[in-house]
mmCIF file of C-alpha atoms in Angstrom:
data_model
loop_
_atom_site.group_PDB
_atom_site.id
_atom_site.type_symbol
_atom_site.label_atom_id
_atom_site.label_comp_id
_atom_site.label_asym_id
_atom_site.label_seq_id
_atom_site.Cartn_x
_atom_site.Cartn_y
_atom_site.Cartn_z
ATOM 1 C CA MET M 133 0.012 -0.019 0.123
ATOM 2 C CA THR M 134 1.186 3.555 -0.947
ATOM 3 C CA ARG M 135 1.758 5.629 2.302
ATOM 4 C CA SER M 136 -0.172 8.741 1.718
ATOM 5 C CA SER M 137 -1.313 11.932 3.404
ATOM 6 C CA LEU M 138 -4.504 13.887 2.798
ATOM 7 C CA VAL M 139 -4.838 17.602 2.445
ATOM 8 C CA ALA M 140 -8.115 19.504 2.668
ATOM 9 C CA LEU M 141 -8.803 23.157 2.531
ATOM 10 C CA ASP M 142 -11.834 24.436 4.291
ATOM 11 C CA LEU M 143 -13.160 27.396 2.184
ATOM 12 C CA GLY M 144 -16.447 27.576 4.067
ATOM 13 C CA GLN M 145 -18.132 24.899 2.007
ATOM 14 C CA HIS M 146 -21.147 22.988 3.303
ATOM 15 C CA GLU M 147 -20.370 19.672 4.825
ATOM 16 C CA PHE M 148 -16.550 19.808 4.682
ATOM 17 C CA ARG M 149 -15.956 17.204 7.356
ATOM 18 C CA GLU M 150 -17.991 14.713 5.589
ATOM 19 C CA SER M 151 -16.085 15.548 2.418
ATOM 20 C CA VAL M 152 -12.787 14.881 4.171
ATOM 21 C CA ASP M 153 -14.166 11.566 5.355
ATOM 22 C CA GLU M 154 -15.195 10.732 1.790
ATOM 23 C CA LEU M 155 -11.551 11.462 0.570
ATOM 24 C CA ALA M 156 -10.243 9.076 3.073
ATOM 25 C CA LEU M 157 -12.576 6.181 1.773
ATOM 26 C CA LEU M 158 -11.545 7.230 -1.907
ATOM 27 C CA ALA M 159 -7.909 6.866 -1.016
ATOM 28 C CA THR M 160 -8.426 3.545 0.737
ATOM 29 C CA SER M 161 -10.302 2.247 -2.191
ATOM 30 C CA ALA M 162 -7.536 3.179 -4.363
ATOM 31 C CA GLY M 163 -5.058 1.140 -2.236
ATOM 32 C CA ALA M 164 -3.647 3.923 -0.236
ATOM 33 C CA GLU M 165 -2.527 3.788 3.368
ATOM 34 C CA VAL M 166 -3.586 6.998 5.022
ATOM 35 C CA ILE M 167 -0.840 8.258 7.484
ATOM 36 C CA GLY M 168 -1.897 11.797 8.096
ATOM 37 C CA VAL M 169 -4.674 14.156 7.427
ATOM 38 C CA PHE M 170 -3.926 18.127 7.094
ATOM 39 C CA VAL M 171 -6.811 20.436 7.444
ATOM 40 C CA SER M 172 -6.572 24.150 7.095
ATOM 41 C CA LYS M 173 -8.898 27.200 6.701
ATOM 42 C CA ARG M 174 -8.592 30.029 4.198
ATOM 43 C CA ARG M 175 -10.706 32.635 2.556
ATOM 44 C CA SER M 176 -9.447 31.719 -0.868
ATOM 45 C CA PRO M 177 -6.786 29.155 -2.230
ATOM 46 C CA ASP M 178 -3.349 30.286 -2.769
ATOM 47 C CA SER M 179 -2.662 30.828 -6.429
ATOM 48 C CA ALA M 180 0.825 29.076 -6.344
ATOM 49 C CA THR M 181 0.319 26.144 -4.001
ATOM 50 C CA PHE M 182 -3.374 26.245 -3.089
ATOM 51 C CA ILE M 183 -2.479 25.862 0.718
ATOM 52 C CA GLY M 184 0.178 28.570 1.177
ATOM 53 C CA SER M 185 3.959 28.164 1.788
ATOM 54 C CA GLY M 186 3.643 27.687 5.527
ATOM 55 C CA LYS M 187 1.321 24.810 5.205
ATOM 56 C CA VAL M 188 3.641 23.404 2.518
ATOM 57 C CA GLN M 189 6.531 23.335 4.982
ATOM 58 C CA GLU M 190 4.407 21.690 7.728
ATOM 59 C CA ILE M 191 3.436 18.907 5.344
ATOM 60 C CA LEU M 192 6.919 18.541 4.000
ATOM 61 C CA ALA M 193 8.199 17.954 7.439
ATOM 62 C CA HIS M 194 5.517 15.304 8.155
ATOM 63 C CA CYS M 195 6.186 13.591 4.891
ATOM 64 C CA GLU M 196 9.989 13.362 5.449
ATOM 65 C CA THR M 197 9.357 11.932 8.988
ATOM 66 C CA GLU M 198 6.600 9.478 8.222
ATOM 67 C CA GLU M 199 8.146 8.576 4.845
ATOM 68 C CA VAL M 200 5.109 9.560 2.912
ATOM 69 C CA GLU M 201 5.132 8.663 -0.800
ATOM 70 C CA LEU M 202 1.932 10.521 -1.976
ATOM 71 C CA VAL M 203 0.017 13.672 -1.029
ATOM 72 C CA ILE M 204 -3.659 13.634 -1.979
ATOM 73 C CA PHE M 205 -5.607 16.979 -2.014
ATOM 74 C CA ASN M 206 -9.406 17.098 -1.754
ATOM 75 C CA HIS M 207 -9.692 19.578 -4.468
ATOM 76 C CA SER M 208 -9.083 20.187 -8.071
ATOM 77 C CA LEU M 209 -5.553 21.626 -8.516
ATOM 78 C CA SER M 210 -4.444 23.624 -11.548
ATOM 79 C CA PRO M 211 -1.593 22.014 -13.439
ATOM 80 C CA ALA M 212 0.824 24.901 -12.172
ATOM 81 C CA GLN M 213 -0.306 24.359 -8.430
ATOM 82 C CA GLN M 214 0.259 20.602 -8.870
ATOM 83 C CA ARG M 215 3.876 21.043 -10.363
ATOM 84 C CA ASN M 216 4.698 23.745 -7.691
ATOM 85 C CA LEU M 217 3.599 21.303 -4.884
ATOM 86 C CA GLU M 218 5.589 18.354 -6.309
ATOM 87 C CA ASN M 219 8.711 20.435 -6.513
ATOM 88 C CA ALA M 220 8.355 21.777 -2.950
ATOM 89 C CA LEU M 221 7.310 18.528 -1.379
ATOM 90 C CA GLY M 222 9.600 16.257 -3.613
ATOM 91 C CA ARG M 223 7.080 13.581 -3.901
ATOM 92 C CA ARG M 224 3.917 12.776 -6.084
ATOM 93 C CA VAL M 225 0.976 14.953 -5.571
ATOM 94 C CA ILE M 226 -2.533 14.179 -7.225
ATOM 95 C CA ASP M 227 -5.936 15.939 -6.685
ATOM 96 C CA ARG M 228 -9.371 14.574 -6.167
ATOM 97 C CA THR M 229 -10.126 14.142 -9.917
ATOM 98 C CA GLY M 230 -6.851 12.211 -10.373
ATOM 99 C CA LEU M 231 -7.696 9.979 -7.437
ATOM 100 C CA ILE M 232 -11.033 9.226 -8.764
ATOM 101 C CA LEU M 233 -9.484 8.424 -12.190
ATOM 102 C CA ASP M 234 -7.164 5.867 -10.528
ATOM 103 C CA ILE M 235 -10.123 4.189 -8.931
ATOM 104 C CA PHE M 236 -11.900 4.139 -12.206
ATOM 105 C CA ALA M 237 -8.901 2.557 -13.942
ATOM 106 C CA ILE M 238 -8.889 -0.362 -11.167
ATOM 107 C CA ARG M 239 -12.718 -0.789 -11.311
ATOM 108 C CA ALA M 240 -13.366 -0.556 -15.108
ATOM 109 C CA ARG M 241 -14.167 -4.242 -16.393
ATOM 110 C CA SER M 242 -15.965 -4.001 -19.674
ATOM 111 C CA PHE M 243 -14.320 -2.865 -22.909
ATOM 112 C CA GLU M 244 -16.331 0.207 -23.010
ATOM 113 C CA GLY M 245 -15.660 1.049 -19.457
ATOM 114 C CA LYS M 246 -11.751 0.859 -20.026
ATOM 115 C CA LEU M 247 -12.172 3.029 -23.183
ATOM 116 C CA GLN M 248 -14.063 5.621 -21.178
ATOM 117 C CA VAL M 249 -11.341 5.625 -18.286
ATOM 118 C CA GLU M 250 -8.596 5.931 -20.757
ATOM 119 C CA LEU M 251 -10.171 8.706 -22.549
ATOM 120 C CA ALA M 252 -10.860 10.666 -19.278
ATOM 121 C CA GLN M 253 -6.990 9.968 -18.291
ATOM 122 C CA LEU M 254 -5.673 11.205 -21.515
ATOM 123 C CA GLN M 255 -7.877 14.405 -21.318
ATOM 124 C CA TYR M 256 -6.752 14.899 -17.696
ATOM 125 C CA MET M 257 -3.066 14.364 -18.503
ATOM 126 C CA ALA M 258 -3.139 16.697 -21.740
ATOM 127 C CA SER M 259 -3.542 19.772 -19.482
ATOM 128 C CA ARG M 260 -0.669 18.589 -17.112
ATOM 129 C CA LEU M 261 1.966 18.115 -19.751
ATOM 130 C CA VAL M 262 5.157 20.382 -18.919
ATOM 131 C CA ARG M 263 7.857 21.620 -20.858
ATOM 132 C CA GLY M 264 10.881 19.501 -20.236
ATOM 133 C CA ASN M 265 14.097 19.604 -22.434
ATOM 134 C CA ALA M 266 14.060 22.876 -24.539
ATOM 135 C CA ASN M 267 16.261 21.316 -27.190
ATOM 136 C CA LEU M 268 14.576 20.698 -30.538
ATOM 137 C CA TYR M 269 15.079 17.304 -31.865
ATOM 138 C CA GLY M 270 13.698 18.044 -35.176
ATOM 139 C CA GLN M 271 16.219 20.314 -36.596
ATOM 140 C CA GLN M 272 17.837 18.909 -39.774
ATOM 141 C CA GLY M 273 19.560 20.496 -42.618
ATOM 142 C CA GLY M 274 18.733 20.249 -46.401
ATOM 143 C CA ILE M 275 16.012 21.757 -48.628
ATOM 144 C CA GLY M 276 12.521 21.447 -47.027
ATOM 145 C CA MET M 277 13.995 20.449 -43.715
ATOM 146 C CA ARG M 278 14.822 23.547 -42.110
ATOM 147 C CA GLY M 279 12.733 24.947 -39.384
ATOM 148 C CA PRO M 280 12.269 24.686 -35.668
ATOM 149 C CA GLY M 281 10.843 21.074 -35.797
ATOM 150 C CA GLU M 282 8.659 19.903 -32.718
ATOM 151 C CA THR M 283 9.506 20.033 -29.057
ATOM 152 C CA GLN M 284 8.829 17.046 -26.928
ATOM 153 C CA LEU M 285 5.867 18.804 -25.444
ATOM 154 C CA GLU M 286 4.253 19.537 -28.862
ATOM 155 C CA THR M 287 4.921 15.919 -29.807
ATOM 156 C CA ASP M 288 3.222 14.609 -26.698
ATOM 157 C CA ARG M 289 0.283 16.879 -27.003
ATOM 158 C CA ARG M 290 -0.213 15.711 -30.754
ATOM 159 C CA LEU M 291 0.088 12.080 -29.816
ATOM 160 C CA ILE M 292 -2.478 12.358 -27.042
ATOM 161 C CA GLY M 293 -4.673 14.244 -29.555
ATOM 162 C CA VAL M 294 -4.459 11.367 -31.835
ATOM 163 C CA LYS M 295 -5.261 8.774 -29.259
ATOM 164 C CA VAL M 296 -8.240 10.892 -27.864
ATOM 165 C CA LYS M 297 -9.671 10.960 -31.291
ATOM 166 C CA GLN M 298 -9.255 7.324 -31.920
ATOM 167 C CA LEU M 299 -11.036 6.588 -28.353
ATOM 168 C CA LYS M 300 -13.888 8.879 -29.146
ATOM 169 C CA THR M 301 -14.534 7.000 -32.508
ATOM 170 C CA ARG M 302 -14.463 3.620 -30.723
ATOM 171 C CA LEU M 303 -16.977 5.018 -28.176
ATOM 172 C CA GLU M 304 -19.196 6.456 -30.655
ATOM 173 C CA LYS M 305 -19.561 2.982 -32.361
ATOM 174 C CA LEU M 306 -20.384 1.495 -29.128
ATOM 175 C CA GLN M 307 -22.920 4.140 -28.477
ATOM 176 C CA LYS M 308 -24.581 3.360 -31.839
ATOM 177 C CA GLN M 309 -24.918 -0.224 -30.874
ATOM 178 C CA ARG M 310 -26.522 0.654 -27.701
ATOM 179 C CA GLN M 311 -28.815 2.947 -29.593
ATOM 180 C CA THR M 312 -29.912 0.103 -31.870
ATOM 181 C CA GLN M 313 -30.615 -2.058 -28.841
ATOM 182 C CA ARG M 314 -32.565 0.638 -27.202
ATOM 183 C CA ARG M 315 -34.676 1.344 -30.420
ATOM 184 C CA GLN M 316 -35.440 -2.368 -30.440
ATOM 185 C CA ARG M 317 -36.683 -2.044 -26.965
ATOM 186 C CA GLU M 318 -38.703 0.861 -27.965
ATOM 187 C CA ARG M 319 -40.318 -0.860 -31.002
ATOM 188 C CA ARG M 320 -41.279 -3.579 -28.542
ATOM 189 C CA GLY M 321 -42.748 -1.014 -26.227
ATOM 190 C CA GLN M 322 -40.635 -2.341 -23.260
ATOM 191 C CA PHE M 323 -40.967 -0.690 -19.945
ATOM 192 C CA THR M 324 -37.232 0.525 -18.924
ATOM 193 C CA VAL M 325 -35.855 1.157 -15.463
ATOM 194 C CA ALA M 326 -32.476 2.625 -14.461
ATOM 195 C CA ILE M 327 -30.940 2.270 -10.952
ATOM 196 C CA VAL M 328 -29.025 5.546 -10.128
ATOM 197 C CA GLY M 329 -27.663 6.896 -6.947
ATOM 198 C CA TYR M 330 -24.670 8.027 -4.742
ATOM 199 C CA THR M 331 -21.781 5.705 -4.909
ATOM 200 C CA ASN M 332 -21.954 2.982 -2.299
ATOM 201 C CA ALA M 333 -25.642 3.402 -1.762
ATOM 202 C CA GLY M 334 -26.254 -0.275 -2.620
ATOM 203 C CA LYS M 335 -27.293 0.174 -6.311
ATOM 204 C CA SER M 336 -25.674 -3.097 -7.654
ATOM 205 C CA THR M 337 -26.824 -4.913 -4.496
ATOM 206 C CA LEU M 338 -30.335 -3.824 -5.318
ATOM 207 C CA PHE M 339 -29.964 -4.725 -8.972
ATOM 208 C CA ASN M 340 -28.995 -8.359 -8.009
ATOM 209 C CA ALA M 341 -31.830 -8.587 -5.490
ATOM 210 C CA ILE M 342 -34.430 -7.619 -8.167
ATOM 211 C CA ALA M 343 -33.059 -9.262 -11.141
ATOM 212 C CA SER M 344 -31.723 -12.428 -9.236
ATOM 213 C CA ASP M 345 -28.451 -11.704 -10.854
ATOM 214 C CA LYS M 346 -24.802 -11.686 -9.914
ATOM 215 C CA ALA M 347 -23.505 -8.451 -10.893
ATOM 216 C CA TYR M 348 -20.345 -7.524 -9.003
ATOM 217 C CA ALA M 349 -21.336 -5.602 -5.837
ATOM 218 C CA ALA M 350 -19.025 -4.671 -2.734
ATOM 219 C CA ASP M 351 -19.045 -2.285 0.185
ATOM 220 C CA GLN M 352 -16.787 0.223 -1.433
ATOM 221 C CA LEU M 353 -16.800 3.488 -3.506
ATOM 222 C CA PHE M 354 -17.139 2.871 -7.299
ATOM 223 C CA ALA M 355 -17.407 -0.883 -6.944
ATOM 224 C CA THR M 356 -18.810 -0.982 -10.590
ATOM 225 C CA LEU M 357 -18.429 1.371 -13.470
ATOM 226 C CA ASP M 358 -20.178 -0.473 -16.271
ATOM 227 C CA THR M 359 -23.861 -0.430 -16.989
ATOM 228 C CA THR M 360 -25.440 -3.831 -16.891
ATOM 229 C CA THR M 361 -28.957 -4.297 -18.267
ATOM 230 C CA ARG M 362 -31.189 -7.439 -17.670
ATOM 231 C CA ARG M 363 -34.671 -8.337 -18.764
ATOM 232 C CA VAL M 364 -36.730 -8.858 -15.560
ATOM 233 C CA TRP M 365 -40.128 -10.710 -15.367
ATOM 234 C CA LEU M 366 -42.362 -8.975 -12.882
ATOM 235 C CA ALA M 367 -45.421 -11.136 -13.547
ATOM 236 C CA PRO M 368 -46.873 -13.287 -16.393
ATOM 237 C CA LYS M 369 -46.456 -11.129 -19.668
ATOM 238 C CA VAL M 370 -45.186 -8.224 -17.699
ATOM 239 C CA ASP M 371 -41.451 -7.558 -18.056
ATOM 240 C CA MET M 372 -38.970 -4.629 -17.844
ATOM 241 C CA ALA M 373 -35.378 -3.735 -18.878
ATOM 242 C CA LEU M 374 -33.456 -3.066 -15.600
ATOM 243 C CA SER M 375 -30.178 -1.177 -15.848
ATOM 244 C CA ASP M 376 -27.427 -0.698 -13.130
ATOM 245 C CA THR M 377 -25.346 2.359 -13.622
ATOM 246 C CA VAL M 378 -22.121 4.124 -12.272
ATOM 247 C CA GLY M 379 -22.509 5.836 -8.940
ATOM 248 C CA PHE M 380 -22.310 9.594 -8.584
ATOM 249 C CA ILE M 381 -20.183 11.535 -5.931
ATOM 250 C CA ARG M 382 -19.695 15.127 -4.882
ATOM 251 C CA ASP M 383 -17.614 17.397 -6.917
ATOM 252 C CA LEU M 384 -17.447 15.064 -9.831
ATOM 253 C CA SER M 385 -15.621 17.113 -12.513
ATOM 254 C CA HIS M 386 -17.316 17.916 -15.847
ATOM 255 C CA SER M 387 -14.757 15.933 -17.740
ATOM 256 C CA LEU M 388 -15.542 12.874 -15.706
ATOM 257 C CA VAL M 389 -19.384 13.376 -16.349
ATOM 258 C CA ASP M 390 -18.664 13.917 -20.102
ATOM 259 C CA ALA M 391 -16.594 10.710 -20.236
ATOM 260 C CA PHE M 392 -19.323 8.602 -18.746
ATOM 261 C CA LYS M 393 -22.304 10.269 -20.440
ATOM 262 C CA ALA M 394 -22.648 7.321 -22.876
ATOM 263 C CA THR M 395 -22.558 4.880 -20.145
ATOM 264 C CA LEU M 396 -25.375 7.030 -18.396
ATOM 265 C CA GLU M 397 -27.646 7.092 -21.366
ATOM 266 C CA SER M 398 -29.719 4.322 -19.820
ATOM 267 C CA ALA M 399 -30.750 6.909 -17.261
ATOM 268 C CA VAL M 400 -31.616 9.511 -19.821
ATOM 269 C CA HIS M 401 -33.911 7.057 -21.800
ATOM 270 C CA ALA M 402 -35.499 5.264 -18.937
ATOM 271 C CA ASP M 403 -39.210 5.357 -18.165
ATOM 272 C CA VAL M 404 -38.550 5.427 -14.356
ATOM 273 C CA LEU M 405 -35.457 5.900 -12.200
ATOM 274 C CA LEU M 406 -35.046 4.010 -9.012
ATOM 275 C CA HIS M 407 -32.984 6.643 -6.974
ATOM 276 C CA VAL M 408 -31.096 4.582 -4.231
ATOM 277 C CA VAL M 409 -30.219 6.413 -1.107
ATOM 278 C CA ASP M 410 -28.297 5.030 1.914
ATOM 279 C CA VAL M 411 -31.017 5.889 4.592
ATOM 280 C CA SER M 412 -28.327 5.431 7.424
ATOM 281 C CA SER M 413 -26.038 8.132 6.077
ATOM 282 C CA PRO M 414 -26.158 11.426 8.011
ATOM 283 C CA VAL M 415 -25.588 13.336 4.798
ATOM 284 C CA ARG M 416 -28.280 11.589 2.653
ATOM 285 C CA HIS M 417 -30.188 14.715 1.721
ATOM 286 C CA SER M 418 -26.907 16.302 0.283
ATOM 287 C CA GLN M 419 -26.191 13.027 -1.617
ATOM 288 C CA ILE M 420 -29.714 13.233 -3.187
ATOM 289 C CA ASP M 421 -28.937 16.750 -4.224
ATOM 290 C CA GLU M 422 -25.578 15.667 -5.794
ATOM 291 C CA VAL M 423 -27.175 12.918 -7.889
ATOM 292 C CA ASN M 424 -29.980 15.183 -8.970
ATOM 293 C CA LYS M 425 -27.305 17.775 -10.036
ATOM 294 C CA VAL M 426 -25.575 15.186 -12.325
ATOM 295 C CA LEU M 427 -28.818 13.870 -13.632
ATOM 296 C CA GLN M 428 -29.731 17.416 -14.746
ATOM 297 C CA GLU M 429 -26.278 17.755 -16.332
ATOM 298 C CA ILE M 430 -26.927 14.654 -18.412
ATOM 299 C CA GLU M 431 -30.416 15.703 -19.267
ATOM 300 C CA ALA M 432 -32.148 13.252 -17.160
ATOM 301 C CA GLY M 433 -33.537 15.431 -14.600
ATOM 302 C CA ASP M 434 -37.080 15.215 -15.800
ATOM 303 C CA VAL M 435 -37.185 11.317 -15.783
ATOM 304 C CA PRO M 436 -39.745 10.219 -13.099
ATOM 305 C CA GLN M 437 -38.025 8.978 -9.860
ATOM 306 C CA VAL M 438 -38.841 6.583 -7.100
ATOM 307 C CA ILE M 439 -36.689 7.102 -4.097
ATOM 308 C CA ILE M 440 -35.433 3.793 -2.708
ATOM 309 C CA TRP M 441 -34.521 4.310 1.056
ATOM 310 C CA ASN M 442 -31.836 1.349 1.182
ATOM 311 C CA LYS M 443 -29.980 -0.171 4.265
ATOM 312 C CA ILE M 444 -32.955 0.139 6.526
ATOM 313 C CA ASP M 445 -31.255 -2.794 8.578
ATOM 314 C CA ALA M 446 -28.777 -0.314 9.630
ATOM 315 C CA CYS M 447 -31.120 2.049 11.304
ATOM 316 C CA GLU M 448 -33.878 -0.171 12.363
ATOM 317 C CA ARG M 449 -36.399 1.304 9.926
ATOM 318 C CA SER M 450 -39.301 -0.865 8.703
ATOM 319 C CA VAL M 451 -40.337 -1.853 5.071
ATOM 320 C CA GLU M 452 -42.474 0.900 3.848
ATOM 321 C CA VAL M 453 -44.105 2.041 0.471
ATOM 322 C CA GLU M 454 -45.002 5.839 0.643
ATOM 323 C CA ARG M 455 -47.514 7.301 -1.760
ATOM 324 C CA ASP M 456 -48.848 10.803 -2.440
ATOM 325 C CA GLY M 457 -52.552 11.745 -2.062
ATOM 326 C CA ASP M 458 -53.338 10.500 -5.644
ATOM 327 C CA GLY M 459 -51.716 7.180 -5.047
ATOM 328 C CA LYS M 460 -48.383 7.828 -6.895
ATOM 329 C CA ILE M 461 -45.490 5.727 -5.528
ATOM 330 C CA LEU M 462 -42.927 8.145 -4.123
ATOM 331 C CA SER M 463 -40.584 6.031 -2.162
ATOM 332 C CA VAL M 464 -39.966 2.272 -1.025
ATOM 333 C CA ALA M 465 -37.730 1.607 2.096
ATOM 334 C CA VAL M 466 -35.737 -1.670 1.621
ATOM 335 C CA SER M 467 -32.724 -3.598 2.632
ATOM 336 C CA ALA M 468 -31.223 -4.891 -0.585
ATOM 337 C CA ARG M 469 -28.539 -6.938 1.314
ATOM 338 C CA TYR M 470 -31.014 -8.875 3.461
ATOM 339 C CA GLY M 471 -33.929 -8.917 0.930
ATOM 340 C CA LEU M 472 -36.217 -6.828 3.049
ATOM 341 C CA GLY M 473 -38.930 -4.937 1.069
ATOM 342 C CA ILE M 474 -37.775 -6.409 -2.330
ATOM 343 C CA ALA M 475 -41.097 -8.136 -2.660
ATOM 344 C CA GLU M 476 -42.944 -4.891 -2.007
ATOM 345 C CA LEU M 477 -40.563 -3.162 -4.576
ATOM 346 C CA ARG M 478 -41.327 -5.656 -7.253
ATOM 347 C CA GLU M 479 -44.966 -5.147 -6.767
ATOM 348 C CA CYS M 480 -44.643 -1.391 -7.128
ATOM 349 C CA LEU M 481 -42.598 -1.996 -10.425
ATOM 350 C CA THR M 482 -45.225 -4.409 -11.625
ATOM 351 C CA GLU M 483 -47.791 -1.558 -10.999
ATOM 352 C CA LEU M 484 -45.625 0.954 -12.688
ATOM 353 C CA ALA M 485 -45.044 -1.338 -15.664
ATOM 354 C CA GLY M 486 -48.780 -2.148 -15.819
ATOM 355 C CA ASN M 487 -49.526 1.574 -16.010
ATOM 356 C CA PHE M 488 -46.807 1.982 -18.768
ATOM 357 C CA TYR M 489 -48.166 -0.763 -20.826
ATOM 358 C CA ALA M 490 -51.857 0.279 -20.479
ATOM 359 C CA GLN M 491 -50.716 3.724 -21.583
ATOM 360 C CA SER M 492 -48.797 2.253 -24.506
ATOM 361 C CA ARG M 493 -51.801 0.182 -25.607
ATOM 362 C CA GLY M 494 -53.942 3.296 -25.353
ATOM 363 C CA ALA M 495 -51.620 5.249 -27.538
ATOM 364 C CA ASP M 496 -51.625 2.374 -30.127
ATOM 365 C CA THR M 497 -55.474 2.024 -30.117
ATOM 366 C CA GLN M 498 -55.709 5.903 -30.763
ATOM 367 C CA SER M 499 -53.125 5.679 -33.499
ATOM 368 C CA ASP M 500 -55.100 2.839 -35.120
ATOM 369 C CA GLU M 501 -58.346 4.890 -34.681
ATOM 370 C CA LEU M 502 -56.626 7.945 -36.514
ATOM 371 C CA GLN M 503 -55.272 5.762 -39.295
ATOM 372 C CA TRP M 504 -58.979 4.284 -39.828
ATOM 373 C CA ALA M 505 -60.351 7.645 -39.836
#
């Protein structure tokens, strides 16, 4: 395990302590051994080192004493800040985005997931290329060969640009395949449900409980990155397409959201979203807000939601189905791990599917009547 120290700057943001705790979980998930945590308060970040020269010296002394190999910041650092910190501390420095990318690289299993992670890594790396040797290796004599040539920096940027283009082309092909599969489901008029939620809320465990499947699930952040879709029979002649998606997290950078937009298409095109929430978490309401913020960003904010209060076994809450005054299903309290409330949830899904198919048949009947008229 890599001996690491964490650094967090309190800029007056909401739930700062919870964010630091989450960084520690992210670091552990990436295989780091957390040796120390440095927290300081400032009105605004230092432009050169983010935390200021005094704090840098304090962290340097700690790193040398404790033989720390890696320093992880709970923020997005500019390329210049990251370089300045590495020069001052004499060891590797990564920010929150770099840490999440590292976890993504570990967890990606499907071909598409690996492509998406590689694309995000290259885009992240491109902004952090530094000018190394200033000598130009492209200088040659002769007619048509004169000129400055390329610096190593320019060459690296060009090669990264070529690779990014290749990855985007591959991902576009996979996206077209998924669109074809979705159109087939739409032609069949199939009811589609996508499971979304904050990372480690229990999405994959719930997916397995509903679909009787064996998708990978673990009590860790970003246990799965790949969308899995299964056809699930709810009742005789009543089925649905159920999809599990990548988990969300606070301060997820726009580049990461963009990289995984293709994977999250199942949420955009779903008829209903099962928004899984860890009911035992003290910050569950802010986690709901973070998920809804990303859903808005990928244009899935208007898809109907049913809140799934998961992990009721951890807070001694009972199975419950909540409805509004019109009988619309608002939430279901379950324990996916122990199967509590899963039967009630399947009944709710059967009801929602029945309503969907009834509306579809009604629309088809109206269409037939218009054609006959």
